[in-house]
Amino acid sequence: MNPMLTIAVRAAREAGRIITRNFNRIDRLTISDKGSNDFVSEVDRNAEAVIINLLREKYPHHAILAEESGKQGADDYIWIIDPLDGTTNFLHGFPQFAVSIALKIKGRLEVGVVYDPVSEEMYTACRGEGALLNDKKIRVSGRKGLNGALLGTGLPYRDFRFTDNYMGMLKALIKDSAGVRRPGSAALDFAYVAAGRMDGFWELGLREWDFAAGALLVREAGGLVTDIGGGERYLETGNVIAGNIKVHNAMLKCILPHLDSKLTA
Ligand code: IPD
Ligand code: CA
Ligand code: CA
């Protein structure tokens, strides 16, 4: 196994242990808010510290971009970490959350790990080598279009500037698909698209750590990831569509009439 994937998997498991250990004592956790509807707990912080320590031990010169502690160092190798994606779910005892770790080398996603510590599902990908779930190859679904498709999304909850645009997209996609789900962990949403459990996904306003690993999973599982206008700038804009290629293209058609130029800028 790629040694950098091995260490990312180890770090994700360690973080997962901290998360599950605390899942039956959420009423006793210290929680603070980083902004409106944006919470952080000691679990997010401890899980992040464990991941960073492990990576640092092995790769002291690599840079880090982590949700809770920000940017550290400058290097061609950057680890992008969300120690607990789906914090709101976690804090409500709603078992849909994950650890997400990605490695970018010279601006290109090379390694991605998403770990669901409740179901013990480990999703992994290395560029050019396909995507795996618990060591078994996964593929995006074979659905031919929106007819019968199950889609995932994230509802606006912090930034409401584009809510009307989003509602237009939602209305169009509800009508044309078999259903839309809002599970609450973007990292897992991408992993589900990679595993063919959902046919497509879109969200506005994600941060790089939410879906860097997930985007590589979808691509390596044979899917397509673009920004909300169909371009390449999804990591920068955080406005993203993912899916098998046919579903992605059909979603894009429904989404394009509801775009604001600021969403692709
Ligand atoms: C959030 C989750 C959620 C998505 C939000 C993210 P967090 O991450 O991925 O599904 O809708 O945009 O911020 O804050 O729980 O790590
Ligand atoms: Ca997140
Ligand atoms: Ca998080």
PDB file of C-alpha atoms and ligand atoms in Angstrom:
ATOM      1  CA  MET A   1       0.000   0.000   0.000  1.00  0.00           C
ATOM      2  CA  ASN A   2       1.124   3.571  -0.684  1.00  0.00           C
ATOM      3  CA  PRO A   3       2.880   4.529   2.594  1.00  0.00           C
ATOM      4  CA  MET A   4       1.095   7.881   2.731  1.00  0.00           C
ATOM      5  CA  LEU A   5      -2.265   6.133   2.423  1.00  0.00           C
ATOM      6  CA  THR A   6      -1.229   3.714   5.181  1.00  0.00           C
ATOM      7  CA  ILE A   7      -0.508   6.557   7.574  1.00  0.00           C
ATOM      8  CA  ALA A   8      -3.702   8.416   6.625  1.00  0.00           C
ATOM      9  CA  VAL A   9      -5.733   5.263   7.319  1.00  0.00           C
ATOM     10  CA  ARG A  10      -4.009   4.838  10.686  1.00  0.00           C
ATOM     11  CA  ALA A  11      -4.692   8.466  11.588  1.00  0.00           C
ATOM     12  CA  ALA A  12      -8.362   8.163  10.554  1.00  0.00           C
ATOM     13  CA  ARG A  13      -8.797   5.047  12.721  1.00  0.00           C
ATOM     14  CA  GLU A  14      -7.187   6.757  15.735  1.00  0.00           C
ATOM     15  CA  ALA A  15      -9.455   9.783  15.309  1.00  0.00           C
ATOM     16  CA  GLY A  16     -12.427   7.443  14.865  1.00  0.00           C
ATOM     17  CA  ARG A  17     -11.625   5.797  18.207  1.00  0.00           C
ATOM     18  CA  ILE A  18     -11.772   9.179  19.956  1.00  0.00           C
ATOM     19  CA  ILE A  19     -15.064   9.998  18.259  1.00  0.00           C
ATOM     20  CA  THR A  20     -16.822   6.713  19.090  1.00  0.00           C
ATOM     21  CA  ARG A  21     -15.472   6.725  22.676  1.00  0.00           C
ATOM     22  CA  ASN A  22     -17.211  10.069  23.179  1.00  0.00           C
ATOM     23  CA  PHE A  23     -20.413   9.272  21.332  1.00  0.00           C
ATOM     24  CA  ASN A  24     -22.128   7.948  24.455  1.00  0.00           C
ATOM     25  CA  ARG A  25     -21.192  10.981  26.570  1.00  0.00           C
ATOM     26  CA  ILE A  26     -22.156  13.857  24.277  1.00  0.00           C
ATOM     27  CA  ASP A  27     -24.162  15.509  27.048  1.00  0.00           C
ATOM     28  CA  ARG A  28     -20.898  15.961  28.990  1.00  0.00           C
ATOM     29  CA  LEU A  29     -18.786  17.466  26.174  1.00  0.00           C
ATOM     30  CA  THR A  30     -17.470  21.013  26.109  1.00  0.00           C
ATOM     31  CA  ILE A  31     -18.979  22.700  23.069  1.00  0.00           C
ATOM     32  CA  SER A  32     -18.338  26.177  21.747  1.00  0.00           C
ATOM     33  CA  ASP A  33     -19.552  27.975  18.671  1.00  0.00           C
ATOM     34  CA  LYS A  34     -17.257  29.310  15.974  1.00  0.00           C
ATOM     35  CA  GLY A  35     -20.055  31.302  14.382  1.00  0.00           C
ATOM     36  CA  SER A  36     -23.759  31.124  13.740  1.00  0.00           C
ATOM     37  CA  ASN A  37     -24.797  27.427  13.565  1.00  0.00           C
ATOM     38  CA  ASP A  38     -21.122  26.399  13.542  1.00  0.00           C
ATOM     39  CA  PHE A  39     -20.143  24.308  16.540  1.00  0.00           C
ATOM     40  CA  VAL A  40     -16.916  22.716  17.701  1.00  0.00           C
ATOM     41  CA  SER A  41     -16.393  20.293  20.568  1.00  0.00           C
ATOM     42  CA  GLU A  42     -13.389  18.930  22.416  1.00  0.00           C
ATOM     43  CA  VAL A  43     -13.838  15.800  20.288  1.00  0.00           C
ATOM     44  CA  ASP A  44     -13.193  17.723  17.041  1.00  0.00           C
ATOM     45  CA  ARG A  45     -10.081  19.266  18.611  1.00  0.00           C
ATOM     46  CA  ASN A  46      -8.708  16.053  20.145  1.00  0.00           C
ATOM     47  CA  ALA A  47      -9.316  14.031  16.991  1.00  0.00           C
ATOM     48  CA  GLU A  48      -7.568  16.693  14.926  1.00  0.00           C
ATOM     49  CA  ALA A  49      -4.560  16.766  17.299  1.00  0.00           C
ATOM     50  CA  VAL A  50      -4.160  12.982  17.072  1.00  0.00           C
ATOM     51  CA  ILE A  51      -4.244  13.059  13.269  1.00  0.00           C
ATOM     52  CA  ILE A  52      -1.751  15.918  13.048  1.00  0.00           C
ATOM     53  CA  ASN A  53       0.650  14.296  15.556  1.00  0.00           C
ATOM     54  CA  LEU A  54       0.710  11.056  13.597  1.00  0.00           C
ATOM     55  CA  LEU A  55       1.282  12.809  10.275  1.00  0.00           C
ATOM     56  CA  ARG A  56       3.912  15.110  11.760  1.00  0.00           C
ATOM     57  CA  GLU A  57       5.829  12.211  13.292  1.00  0.00           C
ATOM     58  CA  LYS A  58       6.135  10.561   9.896  1.00  0.00           C
ATOM     59  CA  TYR A  59       6.276  13.623   7.628  1.00  0.00           C
ATOM     60  CA  PRO A  60       7.598  16.580   9.657  1.00  0.00           C
ATOM     61  CA  HIS A  61       8.075  18.813   6.597  1.00  0.00           C
ATOM     62  CA  HIS A  62       4.635  18.417   5.068  1.00  0.00           C
ATOM     63  CA  ALA A  63       2.188  21.305   5.354  1.00  0.00           C
ATOM     64  CA  ILE A  64      -1.201  20.942   6.992  1.00  0.00           C
ATOM     65  CA  LEU A  65      -4.592  22.530   6.407  1.00  0.00           C
ATOM     66  CA  ALA A  66      -6.917  21.437   9.181  1.00  0.00           C
ATOM     67  CA  GLU A  67     -10.394  22.709   9.998  1.00  0.00           C
ATOM     68  CA  GLU A  68      -9.830  23.534  13.667  1.00  0.00           C
ATOM     69  CA  SER A  69      -6.176  24.636  13.693  1.00  0.00           C
ATOM     70  CA  GLY A  70      -5.861  26.158  10.235  1.00  0.00           C
ATOM     71  CA  LYS A  71      -2.807  26.253   8.004  1.00  0.00           C
ATOM     72  CA  GLN A  72       0.590  25.121   9.242  1.00  0.00           C
ATOM     73  CA  GLY A  73       3.780  25.182   7.189  1.00  0.00           C
ATOM     74  CA  ALA A  74       4.321  25.523   3.456  1.00  0.00           C
ATOM     75  CA  ASP A  75       5.277  22.603   1.262  1.00  0.00           C
ATOM     76  CA  ASP A  76       4.373  20.846  -2.015  1.00  0.00           C
ATOM     77  CA  TYR A  77       2.754  18.206   0.186  1.00  0.00           C
ATOM     78  CA  ILE A  78      -0.372  19.416   2.003  1.00  0.00           C
ATOM     79  CA  TRP A  79      -2.570  17.266   4.233  1.00  0.00           C
ATOM     80  CA  ILE A  80      -6.177  18.491   4.287  1.00  0.00           C
ATOM     81  CA  ILE A  81      -7.999  17.380   7.405  1.00  0.00           C
ATOM     82  CA  ASP A  82     -11.550  17.431   8.706  1.00  0.00           C
ATOM     83  CA  PRO A  83     -11.317  15.505  11.985  1.00  0.00           C
ATOM     84  CA  LEU A  84     -15.083  15.225  12.390  1.00  0.00           C
ATOM     85  CA  ASP A  85     -17.262  16.004   9.407  1.00  0.00           C
ATOM     86  CA  GLY A  86     -20.859  16.183  10.559  1.00  0.00           C
ATOM     87  CA  THR A  87     -20.318  17.775  13.970  1.00  0.00           C
ATOM     88  CA  THR A  88     -23.953  18.847  14.281  1.00  0.00           C
ATOM     89  CA  ASN A  89     -25.082  15.253  13.694  1.00  0.00           C
ATOM     90  CA  PHE A  90     -22.523  13.985  16.211  1.00  0.00           C
ATOM     91  CA  LEU A  91     -23.658  16.447  18.879  1.00  0.00           C
ATOM     92  CA  HIS A  92     -27.267  15.293  18.424  1.00  0.00           C
ATOM     93  CA  GLY A  93     -26.422  11.601  18.614  1.00  0.00           C
ATOM     94  CA  PHE A  94     -27.315  11.226  14.928  1.00  0.00           C
ATOM     95  CA  PRO A  95     -24.889   8.585  13.665  1.00  0.00           C
ATOM     96  CA  GLN A  96     -23.802  10.099  10.348  1.00  0.00           C
ATOM     97  CA  PHE A  97     -20.331  11.640  10.563  1.00  0.00           C
ATOM     98  CA  ALA A  98     -16.822  10.849   9.403  1.00  0.00           C
ATOM     99  CA  VAL A  99     -13.122  11.596   9.518  1.00  0.00           C
ATOM    100  CA  SER A 100     -11.736  13.010   6.276  1.00  0.00           C
ATOM    101  CA  ILE A 101      -8.046  13.182   5.337  1.00  0.00           C
ATOM    102  CA  ALA A 102      -6.643  14.069   1.918  1.00  0.00           C
ATOM    103  CA  LEU A 103      -3.157  14.667   0.595  1.00  0.00           C
ATOM    104  CA  LYS A 104      -2.483  17.170  -2.163  1.00  0.00           C
ATOM    105  CA  ILE A 105       0.912  17.108  -3.870  1.00  0.00           C
ATOM    106  CA  LYS A 106       1.810  20.140  -5.999  1.00  0.00           C
ATOM    107  CA  GLY A 107      -1.868  21.130  -6.113  1.00  0.00           C
ATOM    108  CA  ARG A 108      -3.142  17.687  -7.163  1.00  0.00           C
ATOM    109  CA  LEU A 109      -5.204  15.353  -4.981  1.00  0.00           C
ATOM    110  CA  GLU A 110      -3.226  12.131  -4.566  1.00  0.00           C
ATOM    111  CA  VAL A 111      -4.605  10.347  -1.488  1.00  0.00           C
ATOM    112  CA  GLY A 112      -8.049  10.406   0.113  1.00  0.00           C
ATOM    113  CA  VAL A 113      -9.476   8.675   3.160  1.00  0.00           C
ATOM    114  CA  VAL A 114     -13.000   8.965   4.569  1.00  0.00           C
ATOM    115  CA  TYR A 115     -13.754   6.875   7.649  1.00  0.00           C
ATOM    116  CA  ASP A 116     -17.170   6.282   9.203  1.00  0.00           C
ATOM    117  CA  PRO A 117     -16.341   5.109  12.738  1.00  0.00           C
ATOM    118  CA  VAL A 118     -19.903   3.972  13.494  1.00  0.00           C
ATOM    119  CA  SER A 119     -20.235   1.533  10.609  1.00  0.00           C
ATOM    120  CA  GLU A 120     -16.432   1.027  10.523  1.00  0.00           C
ATOM    121  CA  GLU A 121     -16.402   1.761   6.808  1.00  0.00           C
ATOM    122  CA  MET A 122     -13.024   2.908   5.510  1.00  0.00           C
ATOM    123  CA  TYR A 123     -13.112   4.509   2.052  1.00  0.00           C
ATOM    124  CA  THR A 124      -9.712   4.982   0.424  1.00  0.00           C
ATOM    125  CA  ALA A 125      -8.326   6.217  -2.878  1.00  0.00           C
ATOM    126  CA  CYS A 126      -4.971   6.944  -4.474  1.00  0.00           C
ATOM    127  CA  ARG A 127      -4.885   8.822  -7.762  1.00  0.00           C
ATOM    128  CA  GLY A 128      -4.906   6.412 -10.695  1.00  0.00           C
ATOM    129  CA  GLU A 129      -5.550   3.343  -8.554  1.00  0.00           C
ATOM    130  CA  GLY A 130      -9.333   3.323  -8.079  1.00  0.00           C
ATOM    131  CA  ALA A 131     -11.397   3.667  -4.918  1.00  0.00           C
ATOM    132  CA  LEU A 132     -11.955   1.058  -2.202  1.00  0.00           C
ATOM    133  CA  LEU A 133     -14.402   0.461   0.636  1.00  0.00           C
ATOM    134  CA  ASN A 134     -12.847  -1.729   3.304  1.00  0.00           C
ATOM    135  CA  ASP A 135     -10.308  -2.899   0.681  1.00  0.00           C
ATOM    136  CA  LYS A 136     -12.923  -3.813  -1.947  1.00  0.00           C
ATOM    137  CA  LYS A 137     -13.203  -1.861  -5.214  1.00  0.00           C
ATOM    138  CA  ILE A 138     -16.156   0.494  -5.483  1.00  0.00           C
ATOM    139  CA  ARG A 139     -17.736   2.156  -8.516  1.00  0.00           C
ATOM    140  CA  VAL A 140     -20.215   4.952  -8.970  1.00  0.00           C
ATOM    141  CA  SER A 141     -23.725   3.823  -9.927  1.00  0.00           C
ATOM    142  CA  GLY A 142     -24.630   2.875 -13.476  1.00  0.00           C
ATOM    143  CA  ARG A 143     -27.795   4.997 -13.571  1.00  0.00           C
ATOM    144  CA  LYS A 144     -28.434   6.597 -16.967  1.00  0.00           C
ATOM    145  CA  GLY A 145     -29.957   9.891 -15.838  1.00  0.00           C
ATOM    146  CA  LEU A 146     -32.149  11.535 -13.221  1.00  0.00           C
ATOM    147  CA  ASN A 147     -35.045   9.154 -13.732  1.00  0.00           C
ATOM    148  CA  GLY A 148     -34.961   6.894 -10.651  1.00  0.00           C
ATOM    149  CA  ALA A 149     -31.852   8.634  -9.259  1.00  0.00           C
ATOM    150  CA  LEU A 150     -31.245   9.113  -5.530  1.00  0.00           C
ATOM    151  CA  LEU A 151     -29.461  12.415  -4.945  1.00  0.00           C
ATOM    152  CA  GLY A 152     -27.717  13.876  -1.922  1.00  0.00           C
ATOM    153  CA  THR A 153     -27.322  17.513  -1.001  1.00  0.00           C
ATOM    154  CA  GLY A 154     -26.398  19.933   1.765  1.00  0.00           C
ATOM    155  CA  LEU A 155     -28.906  22.626   2.750  1.00  0.00           C
ATOM    156  CA  PRO A 156     -27.670  26.154   3.419  1.00  0.00           C
ATOM    157  CA  TYR A 157     -27.402  26.684   7.202  1.00  0.00           C
ATOM    158  CA  ARG A 158     -24.662  29.288   7.747  1.00  0.00           C
ATOM    159  CA  ASP A 159     -24.486  31.433   4.657  1.00  0.00           C
ATOM    160  CA  PHE A 160     -27.908  32.352   3.270  1.00  0.00           C
ATOM    161  CA  ARG A 161     -26.806  34.614   0.390  1.00  0.00           C
ATOM    162  CA  PHE A 162     -27.619  32.007  -2.259  1.00  0.00           C
ATOM    163  CA  THR A 163     -30.640  30.344  -0.653  1.00  0.00           C
ATOM    164  CA  ASP A 164     -32.983  31.415  -3.473  1.00  0.00           C
ATOM    165  CA  ASN A 165     -30.599  30.018  -6.086  1.00  0.00           C
ATOM    166  CA  TYR A 166     -30.284  26.837  -4.043  1.00  0.00           C
ATOM    167  CA  MET A 167     -34.070  26.483  -3.686  1.00  0.00           C
ATOM    168  CA  GLY A 168     -34.461  26.780  -7.461  1.00  0.00           C
ATOM    169  CA  MET A 169     -31.935  23.955  -7.923  1.00  0.00           C
ATOM    170  CA  LEU A 170     -33.655  21.828  -5.273  1.00  0.00           C
ATOM    171  CA  LYS A 171     -37.082  22.312  -6.826  1.00  0.00           C
ATOM    172  CA  ALA A 172     -35.836  21.264 -10.249  1.00  0.00           C
ATOM    173  CA  LEU A 173     -33.950  18.230  -8.922  1.00  0.00           C
ATOM    174  CA  ILE A 174     -36.767  17.043  -6.631  1.00  0.00           C
ATOM    175  CA  LYS A 175     -39.093  17.007  -9.629  1.00  0.00           C
ATOM    176  CA  ASP A 176     -36.814  15.054 -11.924  1.00  0.00           C
ATOM    177  CA  SER A 177     -35.223  12.514  -9.521  1.00  0.00           C
ATOM    178  CA  ALA A 178     -36.485   9.700  -7.291  1.00  0.00           C
ATOM    179  CA  GLY A 179     -35.585  11.658  -4.145  1.00  0.00           C
ATOM    180  CA  VAL A 180     -33.136  13.980  -2.428  1.00  0.00           C
ATOM    181  CA  ARG A 181     -31.432  13.272   0.920  1.00  0.00           C
ATOM    182  CA  ARG A 182     -29.593  15.640   3.320  1.00  0.00           C
ATOM    183  CA  PRO A 183     -27.517  13.284   5.494  1.00  0.00           C
ATOM    184  CA  GLY A 184     -25.281  15.998   7.037  1.00  0.00           C
ATOM    185  CA  SER A 185     -21.706  14.903   6.367  1.00  0.00           C
ATOM    186  CA  ALA A 186     -20.379  16.035   3.004  1.00  0.00           C
ATOM    187  CA  ALA A 187     -17.358  13.706   3.289  1.00  0.00           C
ATOM    188  CA  LEU A 188     -19.685  10.705   3.614  1.00  0.00           C
ATOM    189  CA  ASP A 189     -22.018  12.026   0.923  1.00  0.00           C
ATOM    190  CA  PHE A 190     -19.138  11.909  -1.559  1.00  0.00           C
ATOM    191  CA  ALA A 191     -18.125   8.464  -0.298  1.00  0.00           C
ATOM    192  CA  TYR A 192     -21.712   7.270  -0.878  1.00  0.00           C
ATOM    193  CA  VAL A 193     -21.625   8.598  -4.434  1.00  0.00           C
ATOM    194  CA  ALA A 194     -18.324   6.761  -4.962  1.00  0.00           C
ATOM    195  CA  ALA A 195     -19.903   3.549  -3.638  1.00  0.00           C
ATOM    196  CA  GLY A 196     -22.992   3.934  -5.859  1.00  0.00           C
ATOM    197  CA  ARG A 197     -25.338   4.397  -2.873  1.00  0.00           C
ATOM    198  CA  MET A 198     -26.320   7.824  -4.155  1.00  0.00           C
ATOM    199  CA  ASP A 199     -26.272   8.657  -7.861  1.00  0.00           C
ATOM    200  CA  GLY A 200     -25.301  12.300  -7.446  1.00  0.00           C
ATOM    201  CA  PHE A 201     -24.696  15.102  -4.968  1.00  0.00           C
ATOM    202  CA  TRP A 202     -24.502  18.896  -4.943  1.00  0.00           C
ATOM    203  CA  GLU A 203     -23.849  21.554  -2.325  1.00  0.00           C
ATOM    204  CA  LEU A 204     -22.944  25.244  -2.140  1.00  0.00           C
ATOM    205  CA  GLY A 205     -20.378  26.726   0.232  1.00  0.00           C
ATOM    206  CA  LEU A 206     -18.309  23.688   1.209  1.00  0.00           C
ATOM    207  CA  ARG A 207     -14.778  24.094   2.509  1.00  0.00           C
ATOM    208  CA  GLU A 208     -11.848  22.189   1.079  1.00  0.00           C
ATOM    209  CA  TRP A 209     -11.535  19.898   4.115  1.00  0.00           C
ATOM    210  CA  ASP A 210     -15.184  18.812   3.826  1.00  0.00           C
ATOM    211  CA  PHE A 211     -14.725  17.125   0.469  1.00  0.00           C
ATOM    212  CA  ALA A 212     -11.094  16.990  -0.768  1.00  0.00           C
ATOM    213  CA  ALA A 213     -10.861  13.288   0.124  1.00  0.00           C
ATOM    214  CA  GLY A 214     -14.418  12.643  -1.073  1.00  0.00           C
ATOM    215  CA  ALA A 215     -13.792  14.271  -4.440  1.00  0.00           C
ATOM    216  CA  LEU A 216     -10.842  11.952  -5.092  1.00  0.00           C
ATOM    217  CA  LEU A 217     -12.987   8.959  -4.059  1.00  0.00           C
ATOM    218  CA  VAL A 218     -15.691   9.885  -6.581  1.00  0.00           C
ATOM    219  CA  ARG A 219     -13.202  10.474  -9.381  1.00  0.00           C
ATOM    220  CA  GLU A 220     -11.358   7.239  -8.684  1.00  0.00           C
ATOM    221  CA  ALA A 221     -14.679   5.377  -8.585  1.00  0.00           C
ATOM    222  CA  GLY A 222     -15.301   6.529 -12.173  1.00  0.00           C
ATOM    223  CA  GLY A 223     -17.451   9.580 -11.379  1.00  0.00           C
ATOM    224  CA  LEU A 224     -17.245  13.237 -12.260  1.00  0.00           C
ATOM    225  CA  VAL A 225     -16.723  16.168  -9.883  1.00  0.00           C
ATOM    226  CA  THR A 226     -17.037  19.764 -11.075  1.00  0.00           C
ATOM    227  CA  ASP A 227     -17.837  23.158  -9.693  1.00  0.00           C
ATOM    228  CA  ILE A 228     -21.464  24.244  -9.845  1.00  0.00           C
ATOM    229  CA  GLY A 229     -21.020  25.710 -13.347  1.00  0.00           C
ATOM    230  CA  GLY A 230     -19.430  22.520 -14.714  1.00  0.00           C
ATOM    231  CA  GLY A 231     -15.837  23.823 -14.454  1.00  0.00           C
ATOM    232  CA  GLU A 232     -12.726  22.650 -12.639  1.00  0.00           C
ATOM    233  CA  ARG A 233     -12.720  25.091  -9.732  1.00  0.00           C
ATOM    234  CA  TYR A 234     -14.624  23.032  -7.198  1.00  0.00           C
ATOM    235  CA  LEU A 235     -12.004  22.998  -4.444  1.00  0.00           C
ATOM    236  CA  GLU A 236     -11.602  26.778  -4.653  1.00  0.00           C
ATOM    237  CA  THR A 237     -15.294  27.711  -4.865  1.00  0.00           C
ATOM    238  CA  GLY A 238     -16.706  24.966  -2.613  1.00  0.00           C
ATOM    239  CA  ASN A 239     -19.788  24.923  -4.881  1.00  0.00           C
ATOM    240  CA  VAL A 240     -19.837  21.449  -6.259  1.00  0.00           C
ATOM    241  CA  ILE A 241     -21.646  18.744  -8.229  1.00  0.00           C
ATOM    242  CA  ALA A 242     -20.583  15.087  -8.133  1.00  0.00           C
ATOM    243  CA  GLY A 243     -22.048  11.950  -9.618  1.00  0.00           C
ATOM    244  CA  ASN A 244     -21.750   9.276 -12.195  1.00  0.00           C
ATOM    245  CA  ILE A 245     -21.066  11.048 -15.485  1.00  0.00           C
ATOM    246  CA  LYS A 246     -24.622  10.815 -16.885  1.00  0.00           C
ATOM    247  CA  VAL A 247     -26.321  11.841 -13.644  1.00  0.00           C
ATOM    248  CA  HIS A 248     -23.814  14.639 -13.151  1.00  0.00           C
ATOM    249  CA  ASN A 249     -24.541  16.041 -16.611  1.00  0.00           C
ATOM    250  CA  ALA A 250     -28.295  15.829 -16.064  1.00  0.00           C
ATOM    251  CA  MET A 251     -27.949  17.585 -12.685  1.00  0.00           C
ATOM    252  CA  LEU A 252     -25.833  20.314 -14.246  1.00  0.00           C
ATOM    253  CA  LYS A 253     -28.573  21.011 -16.826  1.00  0.00           C
ATOM    254  CA  CYS A 254     -31.136  21.486 -14.021  1.00  0.00           C
ATOM    255  CA  ILE A 255     -28.736  23.641 -11.975  1.00  0.00           C
ATOM    256  CA  LEU A 256     -27.426  26.009 -14.676  1.00  0.00           C
ATOM    257  CA  PRO A 257     -30.610  28.162 -14.928  1.00  0.00           C
ATOM    258  CA  HIS A 258     -30.323  28.924 -11.180  1.00  0.00           C
ATOM    259  CA  LEU A 259     -26.704  30.050 -11.101  1.00  0.00           C
ATOM    260  CA  ASP A 260     -25.438  33.395  -9.913  1.00  0.00           C
ATOM    261  CA  SER A 261     -22.089  34.410 -11.424  1.00  0.00           C
ATOM    262  CA  LYS A 262     -20.745  34.784  -7.852  1.00  0.00           C
ATOM    263  CA  LEU A 263     -21.170  31.031  -7.359  1.00  0.00           C
ATOM    264  CA  THR A 264     -18.613  30.229 -10.050  1.00  0.00           C
ATOM    265  CA  ALA A 265     -16.232  33.157  -9.416  1.00  0.00           C
TER     266      ALA A 265
HETATM  267  C1  IPD B   1     -20.320  20.210   7.513  1.00  0.00           C
HETATM  268  C2  IPD B   1     -20.902  18.951   6.911  1.00  0.00           C
HETATM  269  C3  IPD B   1     -22.242  19.242   6.281  1.00  0.00           C
HETATM  270  C4  IPD B   1     -22.169  20.319   5.245  1.00  0.00           C
HETATM  271  C5  IPD B   1     -21.501  21.547   5.804  1.00  0.00           C
HETATM  272  C6  IPD B   1     -20.151  21.233   6.441  1.00  0.00           C
HETATM  273  P1  IPD B   1     -18.728  20.061   9.708  1.00  0.00           P
HETATM  274  O1  IPD B   1     -19.051  19.978   8.088  1.00  0.00           O
HETATM  275  O2  IPD B   1     -20.057  18.443   5.917  1.00  0.00           O
HETATM  276  O3  IPD B   1     -22.777  18.105   5.626  1.00  0.00           O
HETATM  277  O4  IPD B   1     -23.450  20.630   4.810  1.00  0.00           O
HETATM  278  O5  IPD B   1     -21.363  22.490   4.776  1.00  0.00           O
HETATM  279  O6  IPD B   1     -19.611  22.394   7.005  1.00  0.00           O
HETATM  280  O7  IPD B   1     -18.852  21.510  10.084  1.00  0.00           O
HETATM  281  O8  IPD B   1     -19.692  19.197  10.387  1.00  0.00           O
HETATM  282  O9  IPD B   1     -17.323  19.587   9.747  1.00  0.00           O
HETATM  283 CA    CA B   2     -16.769  19.492   7.544  1.00  0.00          CA
HETATM  284 CA    CA B   3     -15.529  19.294  11.022  1.00  0.00          CA
END
